[in-house]
Coordinates of C-alpha atoms in Angstrom, one line a residue:
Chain A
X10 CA 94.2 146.3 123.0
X11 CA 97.6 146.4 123.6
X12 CA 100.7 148.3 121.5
X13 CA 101.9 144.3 121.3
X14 CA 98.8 142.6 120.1
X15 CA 98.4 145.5 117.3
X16 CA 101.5 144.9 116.0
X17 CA 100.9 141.2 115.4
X18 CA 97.5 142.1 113.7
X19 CA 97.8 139.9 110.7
X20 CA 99.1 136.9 113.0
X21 CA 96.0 137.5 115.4
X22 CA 94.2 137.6 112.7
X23 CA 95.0 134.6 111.4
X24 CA 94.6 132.8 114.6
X25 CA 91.2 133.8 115.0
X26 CA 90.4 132.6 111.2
X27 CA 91.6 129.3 112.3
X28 CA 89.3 129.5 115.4
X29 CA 86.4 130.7 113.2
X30 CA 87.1 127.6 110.7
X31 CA 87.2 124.7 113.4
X32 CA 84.1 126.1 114.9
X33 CA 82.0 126.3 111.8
X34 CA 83.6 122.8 111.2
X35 CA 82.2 121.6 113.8
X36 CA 79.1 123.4 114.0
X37 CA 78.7 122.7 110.2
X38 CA 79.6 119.4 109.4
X39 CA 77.6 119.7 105.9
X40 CA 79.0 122.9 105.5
X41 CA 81.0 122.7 101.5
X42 CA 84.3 123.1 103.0
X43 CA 85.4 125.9 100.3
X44 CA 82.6 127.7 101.5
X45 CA 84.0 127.2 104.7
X46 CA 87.3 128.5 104.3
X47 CA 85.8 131.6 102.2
X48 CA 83.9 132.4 105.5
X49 CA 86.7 132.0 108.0
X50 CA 89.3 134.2 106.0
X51 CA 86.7 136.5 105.5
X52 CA 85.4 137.3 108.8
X53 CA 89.2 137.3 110.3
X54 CA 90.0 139.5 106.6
X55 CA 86.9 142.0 108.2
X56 CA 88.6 142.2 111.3
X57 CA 91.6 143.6 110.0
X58 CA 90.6 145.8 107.7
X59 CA 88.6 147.1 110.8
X60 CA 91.6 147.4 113.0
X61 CA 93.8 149.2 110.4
X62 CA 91.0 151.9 109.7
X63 CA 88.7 152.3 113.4
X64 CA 91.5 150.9 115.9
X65 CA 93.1 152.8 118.8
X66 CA 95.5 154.6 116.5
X67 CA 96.9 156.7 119.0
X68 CA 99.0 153.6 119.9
X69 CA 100.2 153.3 117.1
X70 CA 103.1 155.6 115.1
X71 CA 101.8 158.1 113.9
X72 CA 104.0 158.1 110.3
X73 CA 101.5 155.8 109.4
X74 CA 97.5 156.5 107.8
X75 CA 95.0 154.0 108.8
X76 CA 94.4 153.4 105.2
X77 CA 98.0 152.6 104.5
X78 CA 98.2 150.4 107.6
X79 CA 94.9 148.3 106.2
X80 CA 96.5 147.6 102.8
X81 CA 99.6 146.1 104.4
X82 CA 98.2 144.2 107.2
X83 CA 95.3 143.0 104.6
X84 CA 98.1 141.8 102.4
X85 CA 100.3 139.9 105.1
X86 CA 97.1 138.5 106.4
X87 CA 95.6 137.1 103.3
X88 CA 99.4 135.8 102.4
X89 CA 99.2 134.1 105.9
X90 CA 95.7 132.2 105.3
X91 CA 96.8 131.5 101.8
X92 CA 99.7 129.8 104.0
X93 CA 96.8 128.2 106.5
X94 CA 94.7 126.6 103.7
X95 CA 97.1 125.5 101.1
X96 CA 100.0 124.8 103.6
X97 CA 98.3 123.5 106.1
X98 CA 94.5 122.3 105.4
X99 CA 94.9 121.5 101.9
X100 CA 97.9 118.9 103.2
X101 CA 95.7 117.1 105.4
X102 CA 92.7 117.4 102.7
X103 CA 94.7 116.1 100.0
X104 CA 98.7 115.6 100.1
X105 CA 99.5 112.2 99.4
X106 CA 102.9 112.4 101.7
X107 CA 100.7 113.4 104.9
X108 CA 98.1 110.5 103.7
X109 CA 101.1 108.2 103.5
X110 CA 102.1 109.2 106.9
X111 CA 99.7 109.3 108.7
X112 CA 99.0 105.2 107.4
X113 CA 103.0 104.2 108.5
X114 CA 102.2 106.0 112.2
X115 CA 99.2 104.4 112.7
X116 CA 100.7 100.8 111.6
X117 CA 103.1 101.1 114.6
X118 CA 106.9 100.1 115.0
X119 CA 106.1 96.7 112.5
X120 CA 106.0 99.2 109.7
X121 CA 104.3 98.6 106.0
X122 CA 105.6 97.1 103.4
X123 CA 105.1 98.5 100.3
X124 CA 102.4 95.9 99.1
X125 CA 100.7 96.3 102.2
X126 CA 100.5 100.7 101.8
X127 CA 99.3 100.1 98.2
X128 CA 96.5 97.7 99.3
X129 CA 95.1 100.4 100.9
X130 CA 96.0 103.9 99.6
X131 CA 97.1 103.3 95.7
X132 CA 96.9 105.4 92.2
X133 CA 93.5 103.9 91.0
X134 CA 92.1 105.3 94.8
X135 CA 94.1 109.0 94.2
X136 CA 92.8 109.0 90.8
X137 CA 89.1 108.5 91.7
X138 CA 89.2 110.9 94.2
X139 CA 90.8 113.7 92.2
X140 CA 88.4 112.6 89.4
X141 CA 85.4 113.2 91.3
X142 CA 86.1 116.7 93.1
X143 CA 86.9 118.0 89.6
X144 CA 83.3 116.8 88.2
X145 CA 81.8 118.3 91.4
X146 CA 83.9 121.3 91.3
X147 CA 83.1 122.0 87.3
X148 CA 86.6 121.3 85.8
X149 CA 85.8 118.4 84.3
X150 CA 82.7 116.3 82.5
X151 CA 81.9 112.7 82.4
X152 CA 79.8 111.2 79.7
X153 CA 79.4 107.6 79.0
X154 CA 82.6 106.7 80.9
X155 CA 84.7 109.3 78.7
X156 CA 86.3 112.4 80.7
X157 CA 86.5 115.9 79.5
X158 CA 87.7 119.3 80.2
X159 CA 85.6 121.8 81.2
X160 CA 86.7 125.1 83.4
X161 CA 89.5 126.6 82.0
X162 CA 91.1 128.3 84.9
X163 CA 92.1 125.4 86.8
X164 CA 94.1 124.1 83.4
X165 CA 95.2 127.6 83.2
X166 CA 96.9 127.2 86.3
X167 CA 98.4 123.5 85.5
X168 CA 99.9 125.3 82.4
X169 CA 101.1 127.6 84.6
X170 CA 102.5 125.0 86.9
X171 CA 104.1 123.3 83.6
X172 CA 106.5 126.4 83.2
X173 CA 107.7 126.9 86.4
X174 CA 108.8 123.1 86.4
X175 CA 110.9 124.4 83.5
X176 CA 112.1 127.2 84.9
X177 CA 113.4 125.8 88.4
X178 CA 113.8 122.3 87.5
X179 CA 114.7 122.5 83.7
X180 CA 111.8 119.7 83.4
X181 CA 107.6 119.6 82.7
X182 CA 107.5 116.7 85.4
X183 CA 109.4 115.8 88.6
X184 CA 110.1 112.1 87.3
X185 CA 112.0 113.4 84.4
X186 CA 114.0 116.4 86.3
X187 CA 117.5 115.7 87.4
X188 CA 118.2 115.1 90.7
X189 CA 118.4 117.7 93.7
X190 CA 121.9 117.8 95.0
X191 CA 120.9 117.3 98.5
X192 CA 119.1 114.0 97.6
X193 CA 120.3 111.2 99.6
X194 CA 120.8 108.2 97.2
X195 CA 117.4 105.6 97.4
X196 CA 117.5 103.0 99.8
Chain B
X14 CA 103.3 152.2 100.9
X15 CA 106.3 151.7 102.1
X16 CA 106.5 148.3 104.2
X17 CA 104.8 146.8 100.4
X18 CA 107.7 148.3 98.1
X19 CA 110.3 146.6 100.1
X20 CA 109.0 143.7 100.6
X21 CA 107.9 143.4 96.7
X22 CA 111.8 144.3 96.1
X23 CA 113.1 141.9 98.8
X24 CA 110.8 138.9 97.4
X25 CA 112.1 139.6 93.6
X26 CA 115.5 139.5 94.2
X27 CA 114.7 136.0 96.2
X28 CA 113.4 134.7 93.3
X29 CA 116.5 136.0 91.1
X30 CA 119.0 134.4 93.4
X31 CA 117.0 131.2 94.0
X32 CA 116.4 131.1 90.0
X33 CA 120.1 131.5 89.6
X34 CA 121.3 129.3 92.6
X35 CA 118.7 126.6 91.4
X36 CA 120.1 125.9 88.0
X37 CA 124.0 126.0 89.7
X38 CA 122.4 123.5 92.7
X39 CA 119.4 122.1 92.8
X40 CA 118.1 121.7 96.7
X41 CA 116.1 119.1 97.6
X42 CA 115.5 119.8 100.6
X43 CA 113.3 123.3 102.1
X44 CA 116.0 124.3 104.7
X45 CA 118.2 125.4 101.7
X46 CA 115.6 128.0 100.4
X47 CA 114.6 128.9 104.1
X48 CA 118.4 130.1 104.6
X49 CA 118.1 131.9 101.4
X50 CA 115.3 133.6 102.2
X51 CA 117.0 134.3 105.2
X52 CA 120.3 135.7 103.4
X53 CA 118.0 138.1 101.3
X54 CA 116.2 139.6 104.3
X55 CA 119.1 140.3 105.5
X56 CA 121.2 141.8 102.3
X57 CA 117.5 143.7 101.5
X58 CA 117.3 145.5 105.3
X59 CA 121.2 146.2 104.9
X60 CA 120.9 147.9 101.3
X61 CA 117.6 149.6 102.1
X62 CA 119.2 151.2 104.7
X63 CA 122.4 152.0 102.5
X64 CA 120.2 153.6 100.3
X65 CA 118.0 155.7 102.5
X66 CA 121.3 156.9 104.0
X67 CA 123.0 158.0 101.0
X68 CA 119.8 159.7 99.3
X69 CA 118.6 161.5 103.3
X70 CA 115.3 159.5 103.1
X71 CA 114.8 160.0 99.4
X72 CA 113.5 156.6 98.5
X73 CA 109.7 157.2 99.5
X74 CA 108.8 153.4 98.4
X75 CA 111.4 151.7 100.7
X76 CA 111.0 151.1 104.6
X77 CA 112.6 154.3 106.5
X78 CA 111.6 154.0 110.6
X79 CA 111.7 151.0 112.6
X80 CA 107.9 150.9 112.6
X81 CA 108.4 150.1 108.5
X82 CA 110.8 147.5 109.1
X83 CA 108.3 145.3 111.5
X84 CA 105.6 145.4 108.6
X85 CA 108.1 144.9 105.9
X86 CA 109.6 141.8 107.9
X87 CA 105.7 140.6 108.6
X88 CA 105.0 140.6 105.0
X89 CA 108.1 139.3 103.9
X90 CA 108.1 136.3 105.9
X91 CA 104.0 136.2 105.2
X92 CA 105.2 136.6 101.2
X93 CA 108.0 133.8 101.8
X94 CA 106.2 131.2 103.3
X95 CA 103.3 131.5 100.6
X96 CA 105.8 131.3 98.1
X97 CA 107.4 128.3 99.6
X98 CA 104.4 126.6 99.7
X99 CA 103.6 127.3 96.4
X100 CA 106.7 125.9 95.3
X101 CA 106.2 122.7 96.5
X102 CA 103.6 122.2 93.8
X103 CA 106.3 123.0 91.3
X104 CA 108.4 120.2 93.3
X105 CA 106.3 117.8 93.2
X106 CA 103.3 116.8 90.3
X107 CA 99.8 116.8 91.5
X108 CA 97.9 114.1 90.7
X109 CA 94.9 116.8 90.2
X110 CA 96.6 118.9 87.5
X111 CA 98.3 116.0 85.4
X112 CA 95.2 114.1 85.3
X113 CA 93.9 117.8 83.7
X114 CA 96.7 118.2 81.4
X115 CA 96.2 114.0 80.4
X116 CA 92.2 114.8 79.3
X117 CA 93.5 118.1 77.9
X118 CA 96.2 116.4 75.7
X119 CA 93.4 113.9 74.8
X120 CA 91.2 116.8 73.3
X121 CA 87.9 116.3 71.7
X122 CA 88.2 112.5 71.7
X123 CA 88.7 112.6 75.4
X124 CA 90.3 110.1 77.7
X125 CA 88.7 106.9 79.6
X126 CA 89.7 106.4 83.3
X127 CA 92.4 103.1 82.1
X128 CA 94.1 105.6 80.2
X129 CA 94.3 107.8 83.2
X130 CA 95.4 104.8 85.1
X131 CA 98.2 103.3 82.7
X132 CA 100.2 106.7 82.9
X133 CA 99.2 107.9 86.7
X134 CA 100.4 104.4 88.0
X135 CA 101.5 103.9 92.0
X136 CA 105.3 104.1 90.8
X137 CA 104.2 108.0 89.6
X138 CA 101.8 108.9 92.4
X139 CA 102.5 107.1 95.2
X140 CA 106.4 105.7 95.0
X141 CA 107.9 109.4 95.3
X142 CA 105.8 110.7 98.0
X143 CA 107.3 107.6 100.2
X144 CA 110.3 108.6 99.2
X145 CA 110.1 112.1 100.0
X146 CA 109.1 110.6 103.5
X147 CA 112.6 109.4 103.6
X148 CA 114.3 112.4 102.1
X149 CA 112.4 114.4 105.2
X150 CA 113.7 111.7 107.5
X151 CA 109.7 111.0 108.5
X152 CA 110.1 107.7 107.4
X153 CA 112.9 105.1 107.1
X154 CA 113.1 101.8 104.8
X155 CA 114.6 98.6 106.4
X156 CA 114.5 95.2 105.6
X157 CA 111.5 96.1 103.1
X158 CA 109.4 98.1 105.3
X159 CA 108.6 101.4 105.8
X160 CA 108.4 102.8 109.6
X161 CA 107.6 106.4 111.1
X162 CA 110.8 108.2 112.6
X163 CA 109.9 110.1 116.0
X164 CA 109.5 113.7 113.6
X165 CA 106.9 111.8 111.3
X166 CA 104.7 109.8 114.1
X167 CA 104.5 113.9 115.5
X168 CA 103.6 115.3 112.4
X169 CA 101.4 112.6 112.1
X170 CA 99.8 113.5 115.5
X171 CA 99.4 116.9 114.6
X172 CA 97.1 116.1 111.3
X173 CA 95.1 112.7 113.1
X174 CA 94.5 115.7 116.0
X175 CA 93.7 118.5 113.6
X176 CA 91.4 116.7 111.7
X177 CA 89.5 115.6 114.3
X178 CA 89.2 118.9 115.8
X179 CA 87.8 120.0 112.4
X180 CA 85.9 116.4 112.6
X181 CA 86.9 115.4 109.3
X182 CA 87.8 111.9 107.9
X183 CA 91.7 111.1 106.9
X184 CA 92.5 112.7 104.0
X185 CA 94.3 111.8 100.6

């Protein structure tokens, strides 16, 4: 292993989680894709700690204690997958902008109009989805066509959400918060 | 520890400017906290390295040989990037956690999915996310329609190519 590919651990690292991900993908297809994720940032998250504390050391400074060197490149790794799944997966799993996209490339130079993108990708459709992965996920109950909260954590994290809107945008929702400065007037 | 103080240091005074900057100028657009970030690597190597000057290597919890500096940079930027990802979320309002804080409002009685509809219409889930498209410059709007720019139909490529690597169906 060369002095070069040890100091871009947590960036090799990261690769090969993404390697490990598309392969069980594909090898998996019924795989629960969190579960999925867990097992590709885990075995790349192995592979670092294992690095940091077993590697060829002696090309590395020598200021440095394996144990030391595992806690930071554990860190920056983990940060970096956080970036992988929530930056990249999660967009194509979920973002609505990517969704939107994706639609307007594969209509061609003719374009949608705005009729046409809400006859196939509209709120009721968003709504449905997002209703069903929270029941199947546990953070919310049906019963007799009346919804419910039920895990606390990920309403934790909405409140959560809710203050930092205040904070950086001086509003609880992005329709009611003044616009950016850099915002081209709507066409 | 070192590499971990400095980069915990670094990221707080990010947050301090961009909280301060924010409420002078809102951005709209990422570039504008990407040359912040930028701006506070660069103050945060130069006054680290005041520091460990002035006090002969004193500060034990702040980046002293070049080696410290690499794996303070790789977990800055690593730090960074999380953080602006995460702050697209406080950008934008997920569909996901308003319907949550909708049914949570609601309380005991709870709420029926028409009630979830009437407030989480397309003019609140789906109207800004096209125009964000056109903020990016992924998208433009003429004559009533909405068309890919040249950056958009690649992005685009990049996700119809990823997620058929990963042989999933679109998302959304």
């Amino acid at each position: 292993m060369t002095r070069a590919v040890l100091t871009l651990t947590p960036f090799v690292a990261l690769g090969t989680c993404i390697v490990v991900h598309v392969i069980l993908s594909r090898a998996f297809p019924g795989l629960a894709r969190p579960l999925g994720i867990l097992l590709s940032v885990g075995v790349a998250g192995v592979g670092v700690v294992g690095v940091a504390l077993f590697g060829p050391a002696d090309r590395l400074p020598a200021a440095v204690g394996p144990p030391e060197l595992a806690a930071v490149w554990l860190l920056t790794y983990v940060l970096l997958a956080y970036c992988y799944v929530i930056g990249f997966f999660n967009l194509g799993e979920s973002a609505r902008r990517i969704r939107l996209l994706i639609d307007l490339h594969q209509a061609g130079r003719r374009g949608l109009s705005l009729e046409e993108i809400l006859s196939t990708y509209n709120a009721r459709m968003i709504v449905d989805v997002r209703l069903h992965r929270m029941i199947t996920g546990g953070q919310v109950r049906q019963q007799d066509g009346v919804y419910y909260t039920r895990a606390r954590i990920m309403l934790a994290a909405a409140r959560l959400l809710v203050w930092l809107k205040i904070a950086y945008l001086g509003s609880r929702s992005e329709l009611s918060a003044p616009t950016p400065s850099e915002r081209p007037a709507p066409r | 520890m070192r590499p971990i103080g400095g980069a915990l240091l670094a990221f707080a005074f990010l947050i301090m400017a961009q909280l301060v900057v924010w409420r002078i100028r809102r951005a709209g657009h990422y570039t504008a906290l990407s040359v912040l970030s930028l701006v506070v690597l660069m103050l945060s190597v130069a006054t680290f390295q005041a520091l460990q000057t002035v006090t002969a290597g004193a500060l034990r919890f702040l980046p002293q040989s070049a080696w410290d500096y690499w794996n303070f940079m790789m977990l800055y930027v690593a730090l960074t990037l999380a953080y602006m990802i995460t702050y697209s979320a406080v950008q934008a309002d997920s569909p996901s956690m308003s319907i949550l804080l909708l049914i949570d409002q609601a309380g005991a009685r709870g709420v029926v999915a028409t009630e979830l509809m009437s407030t989480l219409n397309d003019q609140v889930l789906v109207v800004p996310r096209l125009n964000d498209l056109l903020v990016g410059r992924l998208a433009l709007f003429e004559s009533g329609r909405y068309t890919v720019t040249p950056s958009g139909s690649f992005l685009a490529r990049i996700y119809i190519a990823y997620r058929a690597l990963l042989k999933m169906e679109k998302g959304g």
